[in-house]
Coordinates of C-alpha atoms in Angstrom, one line a residue:
M92 CA 6.4 123.2 -72.6
T93 CA 3.0 123.3 -74.3
L94 CA 1.2 121.7 -77.2
V95 CA 1.2 125.0 -79.1
G96 CA 5.0 125.2 -78.6
W97 CA 5.6 121.7 -79.9
S98 CA 3.2 122.3 -82.8
Q99 CA 5.5 125.1 -84.1
T100 CA 8.5 122.7 -84.2
L101 CA 6.4 120.0 -85.9
L102 CA 4.9 122.4 -88.5
F103 CA 8.4 123.8 -89.3
F104 CA 9.8 120.3 -89.8
A105 CA 6.9 119.2 -91.9
L106 CA 7.4 122.1 -94.2
V107 CA 11.2 121.3 -94.4
L108 CA 10.4 117.6 -95.2
A109 CA 7.8 118.6 -97.9
L110 CA 10.3 121.0 -99.6
T111 CA 13.4 118.7 -99.5
K112 CA 12.6 116.6 -102.6
P113 CA 11.5 119.4 -104.9
V114 CA 14.4 121.7 -103.9
G115 CA 16.9 118.8 -104.1
A116 CA 15.6 117.9 -107.6
W117 CA 15.9 121.5 -108.7
L118 CA 19.5 121.7 -107.4
F119 CA 20.4 118.5 -109.3
R120 CA 18.9 119.8 -112.5
V121 CA 20.6 123.2 -112.5
L122 CA 24.0 122.1 -111.1
E123 CA 24.4 118.6 -112.5
T124 CA 22.6 118.5 -115.9
D125 CA 22.4 120.7 -119.0
A126 CA 18.6 121.0 -118.7
R127 CA 18.7 124.5 -117.1
P128 CA 15.7 126.7 -117.1
L129 CA 15.2 129.7 -119.5
P130 CA 18.1 128.8 -121.7
R131 CA 17.5 131.8 -124.1
V132 CA 17.4 134.3 -121.2
L133 CA 19.8 132.9 -118.6
G134 CA 22.0 130.9 -120.9
P135 CA 23.8 134.0 -122.4
V136 CA 24.2 135.4 -118.9
E137 CA 25.8 132.2 -117.7
R138 CA 28.1 132.0 -120.7
G139 CA 29.1 135.7 -120.4
L140 CA 30.0 135.3 -116.7
L141 CA 32.0 132.2 -117.4
R142 CA 33.9 134.0 -120.2
L143 CA 34.6 136.8 -117.7
C144 CA 36.1 134.1 -115.4
G145 CA 38.2 132.8 -118.3
V146 CA 36.6 129.3 -118.5
S147 CA 34.3 127.4 -120.8
R148 CA 31.3 125.4 -119.8
E149 CA 33.0 122.1 -120.6
Q150 CA 36.3 122.9 -118.9
E151 CA 36.8 120.8 -115.7
Q152 CA 39.4 120.9 -112.9
T153 CA 41.4 118.5 -110.8
W154 CA 41.1 118.8 -107.0
G155 CA 44.3 120.9 -106.9
Q156 CA 43.0 123.3 -109.6
Y157 CA 39.6 123.5 -107.9
T158 CA 41.2 124.3 -104.6
A159 CA 43.5 126.9 -106.1
S160 CA 40.6 128.6 -107.7
L161 CA 38.6 128.6 -104.4
L162 CA 41.5 130.0 -102.4
A163 CA 42.4 132.7 -105.0
F164 CA 38.8 133.9 -105.2
S165 CA 38.5 133.9 -101.4
L166 CA 41.7 135.9 -101.0
F167 CA 40.4 138.4 -103.5
S168 CA 37.1 138.6 -101.5
V169 CA 38.9 139.2 -98.2
L170 CA 41.0 142.0 -99.7
G171 CA 38.0 143.6 -101.5
V172 CA 35.7 143.7 -98.4
Y173 CA 38.6 145.0 -96.3
A174 CA 39.3 147.8 -98.8
L175 CA 35.6 148.7 -99.0
Q176 CA 35.4 149.2 -95.2
R177 CA 38.5 151.2 -95.0
L178 CA 37.4 153.5 -97.8
Q179 CA 33.6 153.7 -97.1
H180 CA 33.9 157.4 -95.9
L181 CA 35.0 158.3 -99.5
L182 CA 32.3 156.3 -101.2
P183 CA 28.7 157.1 -102.1
F184 CA 25.6 155.7 -100.3
N185 CA 26.7 156.9 -96.9
P186 CA 24.0 159.3 -95.9
Q187 CA 25.0 159.2 -92.2
G188 CA 28.6 160.1 -93.0
L189 CA 30.0 157.0 -91.2
P190 CA 33.8 157.0 -90.9
A191 CA 36.2 154.4 -92.2
V192 CA 36.2 151.1 -90.2
G193 CA 39.4 150.5 -88.2
P194 CA 42.0 148.0 -89.5
E195 CA 41.4 145.2 -87.0
L196 CA 37.7 145.3 -87.2
A197 CA 37.9 145.6 -91.0
F198 CA 40.0 142.4 -91.1
N199 CA 37.7 140.6 -88.8
T200 CA 34.6 141.5 -90.9
A201 CA 36.3 140.7 -94.2
A202 CA 37.3 137.2 -92.9
S203 CA 33.9 136.7 -91.3
F204 CA 31.8 137.4 -94.4
T205 CA 34.2 135.6 -96.9
S206 CA 34.2 132.5 -94.7
N207 CA 30.4 132.5 -94.5
T208 CA 30.6 133.1 -90.8
N209 CA 29.2 136.6 -90.6
W210 CA 30.3 137.1 -87.0
Q211 CA 29.8 140.8 -86.2
S212 CA 31.9 142.7 -83.6
Y213 CA 30.1 145.9 -84.5
A214 CA 26.6 147.3 -84.7
G215 CA 25.7 147.4 -88.4
E216 CA 23.5 150.5 -88.3
S217 CA 26.2 152.7 -86.7
T218 CA 29.3 151.2 -88.4
M219 CA 28.7 150.2 -92.0
S220 CA 27.4 152.5 -94.8
Y221 CA 24.8 151.4 -97.3
A222 CA 27.6 150.8 -99.9
T223 CA 29.5 148.5 -97.6
Q224 CA 26.4 146.6 -96.6
M225 CA 25.3 146.1 -100.2
L226 CA 28.6 145.7 -102.1
G227 CA 30.5 144.0 -99.3
M228 CA 28.2 142.0 -96.9
T229 CA 25.3 141.2 -99.3
W230 CA 27.7 140.2 -102.1
Q231 CA 29.7 137.9 -99.9
N232 CA 26.5 136.4 -98.6
F233 CA 25.9 135.1 -102.2
T234 CA 29.4 134.1 -103.1
S235 CA 30.5 132.4 -99.9
A236 CA 27.3 130.3 -100.0
A237 CA 27.9 129.4 -103.6
A238 CA 31.5 128.5 -102.9
G239 CA 30.4 126.1 -100.0
L240 CA 27.9 124.5 -102.3
G241 CA 30.6 124.0 -104.9
V242 CA 32.8 122.2 -102.5
A243 CA 30.0 119.9 -101.4
L244 CA 29.3 119.1 -105.1
A245 CA 33.0 118.4 -105.7
L246 CA 33.1 115.8 -102.8
A247 CA 29.8 114.2 -104.0
R248 CA 31.3 114.0 -107.5
G249 CA 34.4 112.4 -106.1
L250 CA 32.3 109.7 -104.4
T251 CA 29.9 109.1 -107.3
R252 CA 31.8 109.5 -110.5
R253 CA 33.2 106.5 -112.3
P254 CA 36.6 106.8 -113.9
G255 CA 36.3 106.9 -117.7
P256 CA 38.5 105.2 -120.3
E257 CA 40.9 108.1 -120.1
G258 CA 41.1 108.0 -116.3
R259 CA 39.2 111.2 -115.7
K260 CA 40.1 112.7 -112.3
T261 CA 38.2 116.0 -112.4
L262 CA 35.6 117.3 -110.0
G263 CA 33.9 119.9 -112.1
N264 CA 34.8 123.6 -112.3
F265 CA 34.8 126.0 -109.4
W266 CA 33.9 129.0 -111.5
G267 CA 31.1 127.1 -113.2
D268 CA 29.7 126.0 -109.8
L269 CA 30.0 129.5 -108.4
V270 CA 28.2 131.1 -111.3
R271 CA 25.4 128.5 -111.6
A272 CA 24.7 128.3 -107.9
T273 CA 24.4 132.1 -107.8
L274 CA 22.5 132.6 -111.0
Y275 CA 20.0 129.7 -110.9
V276 CA 19.6 129.1 -107.1
L277 CA 20.6 132.0 -104.8
L278 CA 19.5 135.0 -106.8
P279 CA 15.9 133.8 -107.8
L280 CA 15.1 132.4 -104.4
S281 CA 16.5 135.5 -102.7
L282 CA 14.4 137.8 -104.9
V283 CA 11.2 136.0 -104.0
A284 CA 12.1 136.0 -100.3
A285 CA 13.0 139.7 -100.3
L286 CA 9.7 140.6 -101.9
F287 CA 7.8 138.5 -99.3
F288 CA 9.7 140.2 -96.5
V289 CA 8.9 143.7 -97.9
S290 CA 5.2 142.7 -98.0
Q291 CA 5.4 141.8 -94.3
G292 CA 7.0 145.1 -93.2
V293 CA 10.7 144.5 -93.5
I294 CA 12.2 147.8 -94.8
Q295 CA 14.0 148.3 -98.1
N296 CA 15.2 151.8 -98.9
L297 CA 18.3 154.1 -99.2
A298 CA 16.8 156.9 -97.0
P299 CA 18.8 158.7 -94.4
Y300 CA 18.1 157.9 -90.8
H301 CA 15.1 159.6 -89.3
G302 CA 14.9 161.4 -85.9
V303 CA 11.6 161.0 -84.0
T304 CA 10.1 162.0 -80.7
T305 CA 8.9 159.1 -78.5
L306 CA 5.7 159.2 -76.5
E307 CA 7.8 160.1 -73.4
G308 CA 9.2 163.1 -75.3
A309 CA 12.7 161.6 -75.8
K310 CA 14.6 161.9 -79.0
Q311 CA 15.3 158.7 -80.9
T312 CA 17.0 157.9 -84.3
L313 CA 15.4 155.3 -86.5
A314 CA 17.9 153.5 -88.8
F315 CA 16.8 152.7 -92.3
G316 CA 18.5 150.9 -95.3
P317 CA 18.3 148.1 -97.8
V318 CA 17.4 145.4 -95.2
A319 CA 15.0 143.0 -97.0
S320 CA 17.5 142.2 -99.8
Q321 CA 20.2 141.4 -97.2
E322 CA 17.8 139.5 -95.0
A323 CA 16.7 137.1 -97.7
I324 CA 20.2 135.9 -98.7
K325 CA 21.5 136.0 -95.1
M326 CA 19.0 133.3 -94.3
L327 CA 19.0 131.4 -97.6
G328 CA 22.8 131.3 -97.7
T329 CA 23.1 130.4 -94.0
N330 CA 25.1 133.5 -93.4
G331 CA 23.4 135.2 -90.5
G332 CA 24.9 138.7 -90.3
G333 CA 22.2 141.2 -89.4
F334 CA 21.8 144.6 -91.0
F335 CA 20.9 145.8 -87.4
N336 CA 22.8 145.0 -84.3
A337 CA 19.7 143.2 -82.9
N338 CA 19.7 140.9 -85.9
S339 CA 16.4 139.0 -86.4
A340 CA 15.1 140.2 -83.1
H341 CA 14.8 143.7 -84.7
P342 CA 11.2 144.4 -85.9
F343 CA 12.6 146.0 -89.1
E344 CA 14.3 142.6 -89.9
N345 CA 11.8 140.1 -88.5
P346 CA 8.5 141.8 -87.8
T347 CA 6.0 139.0 -87.4
P348 CA 5.7 135.3 -86.4
L349 CA 5.1 134.5 -90.1
T350 CA 8.4 136.1 -91.2
N351 CA 10.1 134.3 -88.3
L352 CA 8.8 130.9 -89.7
V353 CA 9.9 131.8 -93.3
Q354 CA 13.3 132.8 -92.0
L355 CA 13.6 129.4 -90.3
L356 CA 12.6 127.6 -93.5
L357 CA 15.1 129.6 -95.6
I358 CA 17.9 128.5 -93.2
F359 CA 17.2 124.7 -93.7
L360 CA 15.9 124.9 -97.3
L361 CA 19.1 124.3 -99.3
P362 CA 21.0 122.2 -96.7
A363 CA 18.0 119.8 -96.6
G364 CA 17.6 119.8 -100.3
L365 CA 21.2 119.0 -100.9
T366 CA 20.7 115.6 -99.2
Y367 CA 18.2 114.6 -102.0
T368 CA 20.6 116.1 -104.6
Y369 CA 23.3 113.8 -103.3
G370 CA 21.0 110.9 -103.5
R371 CA 20.3 111.6 -107.1
M372 CA 24.0 111.9 -107.8
T373 CA 24.6 108.4 -106.4
G374 CA 21.7 106.9 -108.4
D375 CA 20.0 105.8 -105.2
T376 CA 17.9 108.5 -103.4
R377 CA 17.9 106.3 -100.3
Q378 CA 21.5 107.3 -99.8
G379 CA 20.4 110.9 -99.4
W380 CA 17.4 110.1 -97.2
A381 CA 19.7 108.2 -94.8
L382 CA 21.7 111.4 -94.3
F383 CA 18.5 113.4 -93.9
A384 CA 17.3 110.9 -91.3
A385 CA 20.5 111.3 -89.3
M386 CA 20.3 115.1 -89.4
S387 CA 16.6 115.0 -88.5
L388 CA 17.2 112.8 -85.4
L389 CA 19.9 115.1 -84.1
F390 CA 17.7 118.2 -84.8
F391 CA 14.8 116.9 -82.8
V392 CA 17.0 116.0 -79.8
G393 CA 18.5 119.5 -79.8
A394 CA 15.1 121.2 -80.3
G395 CA 13.5 119.2 -77.5
A396 CA 16.4 119.8 -75.1
S397 CA 16.5 123.6 -75.8
Y398 CA 12.7 124.0 -75.4
A399 CA 12.7 122.0 -72.2
A400 CA 15.5 124.0 -70.7
E401 CA 14.0 127.4 -71.7
S402 CA 10.6 126.4 -70.4
Q403 CA 12.0 126.3 -66.9
A404 CA 12.1 129.4 -64.7
N405 CA 15.4 131.3 -64.3
P406 CA 16.6 130.3 -60.8
A407 CA 18.1 133.7 -60.3
L408 CA 14.7 135.3 -60.6
A409 CA 12.5 132.6 -59.1
A410 CA 12.1 134.4 -55.7
A411 CA 11.5 137.8 -57.2
V412 CA 9.0 137.4 -60.0
A413 CA 6.5 134.8 -61.3
Q414 CA 7.8 133.2 -64.5
D415 CA 6.3 131.3 -67.4
G416 CA 9.6 130.0 -68.6
N417 CA 12.8 131.9 -69.1
L418 CA 11.8 135.1 -71.0
E419 CA 14.9 137.1 -70.3
G420 CA 16.5 138.2 -73.6
K421 CA 13.5 137.0 -75.7
E422 CA 11.1 138.9 -77.8
T423 CA 7.6 138.6 -76.5
R424 CA 6.1 138.4 -80.0
F425 CA 8.0 135.1 -80.4
G426 CA 8.0 133.7 -76.9
V427 CA 10.0 130.7 -75.5
A428 CA 9.0 128.1 -78.1
A429 CA 9.9 130.1 -81.2
S430 CA 13.0 131.5 -79.7
S431 CA 14.3 128.1 -78.6
L432 CA 13.5 126.7 -82.0
F433 CA 15.3 129.6 -83.7
A434 CA 18.4 129.1 -81.5
T435 CA 18.5 125.4 -82.4
V436 CA 18.0 125.9 -86.1
T437 CA 20.5 128.7 -86.5
T438 CA 23.3 126.7 -84.7
D439 CA 22.3 123.5 -86.5
A440 CA 22.8 125.2 -89.9
S441 CA 25.8 127.4 -89.2
C442 CA 23.6 130.4 -89.9
G443 CA 24.2 132.5 -86.8
A444 CA 21.2 134.7 -87.1
V445 CA 19.4 135.2 -83.8
N446 CA 16.0 136.3 -82.6
S447 CA 16.9 136.2 -78.9
M448 CA 19.9 136.7 -76.7
H449 CA 21.7 133.4 -76.3
D450 CA 23.7 134.8 -73.4
S451 CA 20.4 135.1 -71.5
F452 CA 19.5 131.4 -72.0
T453 CA 19.6 129.1 -69.0
A454 CA 22.9 127.1 -68.6
L455 CA 21.4 124.0 -70.3
G456 CA 19.6 126.1 -72.9
G457 CA 22.9 127.7 -73.8
L458 CA 24.5 124.3 -73.9
V459 CA 22.4 123.2 -76.8
P460 CA 23.7 125.7 -79.4
L461 CA 27.2 125.0 -78.2
V462 CA 26.8 121.2 -78.7
N463 CA 25.1 121.8 -82.1
M464 CA 28.2 123.6 -83.3
H465 CA 30.6 121.1 -81.6
L466 CA 29.1 118.3 -83.7
G467 CA 30.7 119.9 -86.7
E468 CA 27.7 121.9 -88.0
V469 CA 26.4 118.7 -89.7
I470 CA 22.8 118.9 -88.5
F471 CA 21.8 120.1 -91.9
G472 CA 24.7 122.6 -91.6
G473 CA 25.5 125.5 -93.9
V474 CA 24.9 125.6 -97.6
G475 CA 27.2 122.9 -98.9
A476 CA 29.2 122.8 -95.6
G477 CA 26.6 120.6 -94.0
L478 CA 26.6 118.0 -96.8
Y479 CA 30.4 117.8 -97.1
G480 CA 30.7 117.7 -93.3
I481 CA 28.3 114.8 -92.8
L482 CA 29.9 113.0 -95.8
M483 CA 33.3 113.2 -94.0
M484 CA 31.6 111.7 -91.0
A485 CA 30.1 109.0 -93.2
V486 CA 33.6 108.1 -94.4
L487 CA 34.6 107.5 -90.7
A488 CA 31.4 105.5 -90.2
V489 CA 32.1 103.1 -93.1
F490 CA 35.7 102.8 -91.9
I491 CA 34.5 101.7 -88.5
A492 CA 32.0 99.3 -90.0
G493 CA 34.8 97.8 -92.2
L494 CA 36.9 97.2 -89.1
M495 CA 34.0 95.4 -87.5
V496 CA 33.7 92.9 -90.3
G497 CA 37.4 92.6 -91.0
R498 CA 37.5 93.9 -94.6
T499 CA 38.6 97.0 -96.4
P500 CA 35.9 99.6 -96.0
E501 CA 33.9 100.7 -99.0
F502 CA 31.8 103.7 -99.7
L503 CA 29.6 103.6 -102.8
G504 CA 31.8 100.9 -104.1
K505 CA 35.1 102.8 -103.6
K506 CA 37.6 101.5 -101.2
I507 CA 38.5 103.7 -98.2
E508 CA 42.2 103.2 -97.7
A509 CA 45.0 104.8 -95.7
R510 CA 45.2 108.1 -97.7
E511 CA 41.5 108.7 -97.4
M512 CA 41.5 108.1 -93.7
K513 CA 44.4 110.4 -93.1
L514 CA 42.5 113.2 -94.9
A515 CA 39.3 112.4 -93.0
M516 CA 41.1 112.5 -89.6
L517 CA 42.9 115.7 -90.6
Y518 CA 39.5 117.3 -91.2
V519 CA 38.2 116.0 -87.9
L520 CA 41.2 117.1 -85.8
I521 CA 41.5 120.6 -87.1
F522 CA 38.2 121.6 -85.7
P523 CA 38.7 120.9 -82.0
L524 CA 42.4 121.8 -82.1
V525 CA 41.7 125.4 -83.2
I526 CA 38.7 125.9 -80.9
L527 CA 40.2 124.5 -77.8
G528 CA 43.7 125.9 -78.4
L529 CA 42.5 129.4 -78.9
S530 CA 39.9 129.2 -76.1
A531 CA 42.6 127.9 -73.6
V532 CA 45.0 130.8 -74.5
S533 CA 42.2 133.4 -74.3
A534 CA 41.0 132.2 -70.9
V535 CA 44.4 132.8 -69.2
I536 CA 45.7 136.1 -70.8
P537 CA 44.5 139.6 -69.9
Q538 CA 43.7 140.4 -73.5
G539 CA 41.1 137.7 -73.5
T540 CA 39.6 137.9 -70.0
S541 CA 39.4 141.7 -69.9
S542 CA 36.5 141.6 -72.4
L543 CA 34.3 139.3 -70.3
N544 CA 31.2 140.7 -68.6
N545 CA 30.8 137.5 -66.5
A546 CA 33.1 135.6 -64.3
G547 CA 33.3 131.9 -63.5
P548 CA 31.9 129.2 -65.7
H549 CA 29.7 131.5 -67.7
G550 CA 32.7 133.6 -68.7
L551 CA 34.4 130.4 -69.9
S552 CA 31.2 129.6 -71.9
E553 CA 31.4 133.0 -73.5
I554 CA 35.0 132.4 -74.6
L555 CA 34.3 128.9 -75.8
Y556 CA 31.2 130.0 -77.6
A557 CA 33.0 132.7 -79.5
F558 CA 35.7 130.5 -80.9
T559 CA 33.3 127.7 -81.5
S560 CA 31.1 130.0 -83.5
G561 CA 34.1 131.3 -85.4
V562 CA 35.7 128.0 -86.3
A563 CA 32.3 126.4 -87.1
N564 CA 31.6 129.4 -89.4
N565 CA 28.3 130.0 -87.5
G566 CA 28.6 133.7 -86.4
S567 CA 26.2 133.7 -83.5
A568 CA 27.5 134.8 -80.1
F569 CA 26.7 134.7 -76.4
A570 CA 27.2 138.5 -76.7
G571 CA 28.3 138.9 -73.1
L572 CA 31.8 139.1 -74.5
N573 CA 33.1 142.5 -75.9
A574 CA 34.8 141.1 -79.0
N575 CA 35.6 144.5 -80.6
T576 CA 39.1 144.7 -79.4
P577 CA 42.3 144.2 -81.4
F578 CA 43.0 140.9 -79.8
W579 CA 39.5 139.5 -80.3
N580 CA 39.1 140.9 -83.8
V581 CA 42.4 139.4 -85.0
S582 CA 42.1 136.0 -83.2
L583 CA 38.5 135.5 -84.2
G584 CA 39.3 136.5 -87.8
V585 CA 42.1 133.9 -87.9
S586 CA 39.8 131.2 -86.4
M587 CA 37.1 131.9 -89.0
L588 CA 39.6 131.5 -91.9
A589 CA 41.0 128.4 -90.4
G590 CA 37.6 126.8 -89.8
R591 CA 36.6 127.5 -93.4
F592 CA 39.7 126.9 -95.5
L593 CA 41.9 124.5 -93.5
M594 CA 38.9 122.2 -93.5
M595 CA 37.9 122.7 -97.1
V596 CA 41.3 121.6 -98.4
P597 CA 41.1 118.0 -96.9
V598 CA 37.6 117.7 -98.3
L599 CA 38.7 118.5 -101.8
A600 CA 41.8 116.4 -101.4
L601 CA 39.6 113.4 -100.4
A602 CA 37.4 114.1 -103.4
G603 CA 40.4 114.0 -105.6
S604 CA 41.6 110.8 -104.1
L605 CA 38.3 109.1 -104.6
V606 CA 37.3 110.3 -108.0
G607 CA 39.7 108.1 -109.9
K608 CA 39.1 104.9 -108.0
K609 CA 37.5 101.9 -109.6
V610 CA 34.2 100.8 -108.3
V611 CA 34.0 97.3 -106.9
A612 CA 30.8 95.3 -106.9
A613 CA 28.9 95.0 -103.6
G614 CA 29.5 91.7 -101.9
P615 CA 28.2 89.9 -98.7
G616 CA 30.6 91.9 -96.5
T617 CA 29.6 95.3 -98.0
F618 CA 28.1 97.6 -95.4
P619 CA 24.9 99.2 -96.8
T620 CA 24.9 103.0 -96.5
Q621 CA 21.2 103.6 -97.2
G622 CA 19.4 102.0 -94.3
V623 CA 18.5 102.4 -90.6
L624 CA 21.7 100.7 -89.4
F625 CA 23.9 103.1 -91.3
T626 CA 21.9 106.1 -90.0
G627 CA 22.3 104.8 -86.4
L628 CA 26.1 104.3 -86.9
L629 CA 26.5 107.7 -88.5
V630 CA 24.7 109.4 -85.6
S631 CA 26.9 107.5 -83.1
V632 CA 30.1 108.6 -84.9
I633 CA 29.0 112.2 -84.9
L634 CA 28.2 112.2 -81.2
I635 CA 31.4 110.4 -80.3
V636 CA 33.7 112.6 -82.4
G637 CA 31.9 115.8 -81.5
A638 CA 30.3 115.6 -78.1
L639 CA 33.0 113.6 -76.3
T640 CA 35.8 115.7 -77.7
F641 CA 34.4 118.9 -76.1
F642 CA 32.8 117.3 -73.0
P643 CA 35.6 118.3 -70.6
A644 CA 35.4 122.0 -71.7
L645 CA 31.6 121.9 -71.5
S646 CA 31.8 120.4 -68.1
L647 CA 33.7 123.4 -66.9
G648 CA 31.3 125.8 -68.6
P649 CA 27.6 125.4 -68.9
I650 CA 27.3 122.1 -67.1
V651 CA 28.9 123.2 -63.9
E652 CA 27.0 126.5 -64.2
H653 CA 23.7 124.6 -64.3
F654 CA 24.5 122.8 -61.0
L655 CA 25.8 126.0 -59.4
G656 CA 22.6 127.9 -60.5
A657 CA 20.4 125.2 -58.9
A658 CA 22.3 125.8 -55.7
G659 CA 21.7 129.6 -55.9
K660 CA 25.1 130.7 -57.3
V661 CA 24.8 132.8 -60.4
Y662 CA 27.3 134.7 -62.6

């Protein structure tokens, strides 16, 4: 580890901290008030889109109606992206004449992009046409991020709204949240980011692929396409799917250290800002900063552990070559520090974009991305998903605090009772049940193990990472696993849908249960949720629920691989 390496992490976090308040204030303005910008220009567009959805600006929904709208839209999205892939050979903007995508892979990809996972069992430049990339993948990058943001706002409204004289129990409107998040947040920021990427050398065109002759005289095909536009929203929306198979390690997607830094900032930009938005919604911004502090503490622990692990030489190569850290699978233009930071950030925020090969990390270096996801993607997390995930953990934290003092738990003045705890525990249990259940089955049947490139604990880590990435809606991979088989495409597709929607339903149900509750005045036994004590308790709950649940599986994978590697045994 070096001072220069640590300075990259500190600079990145300083920029995130500086942008959190202005971005959060902007999100609050455009999503929770009527003081939206450019009312004469964007106002008619917003109203027209809402009329297209069949709703008015004032129409609100109960949690059941909000959930039904979300699921209906998502089902339509899955079917639309699936059809687009199956018919791409008949559609325009396919200069390479790429064939239709097979049914299992098309299902996997449709589930992946609709669920904001963006797992890719294919190489984008040799599988998807420009039309599929633009109309399917890029479109879903916008709408899946907007849907997640809407669910986070719905839960925050359930916690912060006071019941009116008519007993209001509504959480906003899914279609309104979807339109406003896209129109006022995702589109303008993506436009600015895309123009910046083009200025730095990221390509943006509809040209056919070019054949070139290398210096050695070999023939090579250079893939082109509308990359910058997809790159911007892939990072901003914490989606992660790359236009090219090499993702953000490809020089056409991420050409310079400056674009690498901006991509990292885009990943954390909205999740960090949402903590301040939540604070504004509660009427006490310290509530939001307490969540931000918990996320930041976990981020620094992960970033430090990853950098320390990757700064060590690979034991399998120690006797053969001199090493300045583990450079296997890393781009030399980024090096160990930036690659370790990228791996930490992308798995903290359920983004899944990668600028290095996670499968080539050391055993402990690969453990960090796994643990980041096992904590529930609450270390800033995805757009919206990070906020509602950590708020569910906060509900557990105040329940535990209530048990300690012997009184009914309260959160923002609303009592947390049996129904709320059942929903919170349902949310918590779905995550490990799906990951560990599918991992266990896949590790013992031929359809699962036949795709492994590595045996022993590293092979188990590849299986565990794949399902963790799918259920956590992250999308990154160890990549030593050949996931483009019927078994893996279907099982991972199901895991991604389960990780997204089976967990969103309890969140919205909890919001519906809380929104109509009366607010009780704070008393001597009320546990404050805006201070250091709450932040510490919240971090402890996240670690206990996440890390300890998966510790046995991790012990059989990366942890035992580390000790075997130190003894000279590699896989």
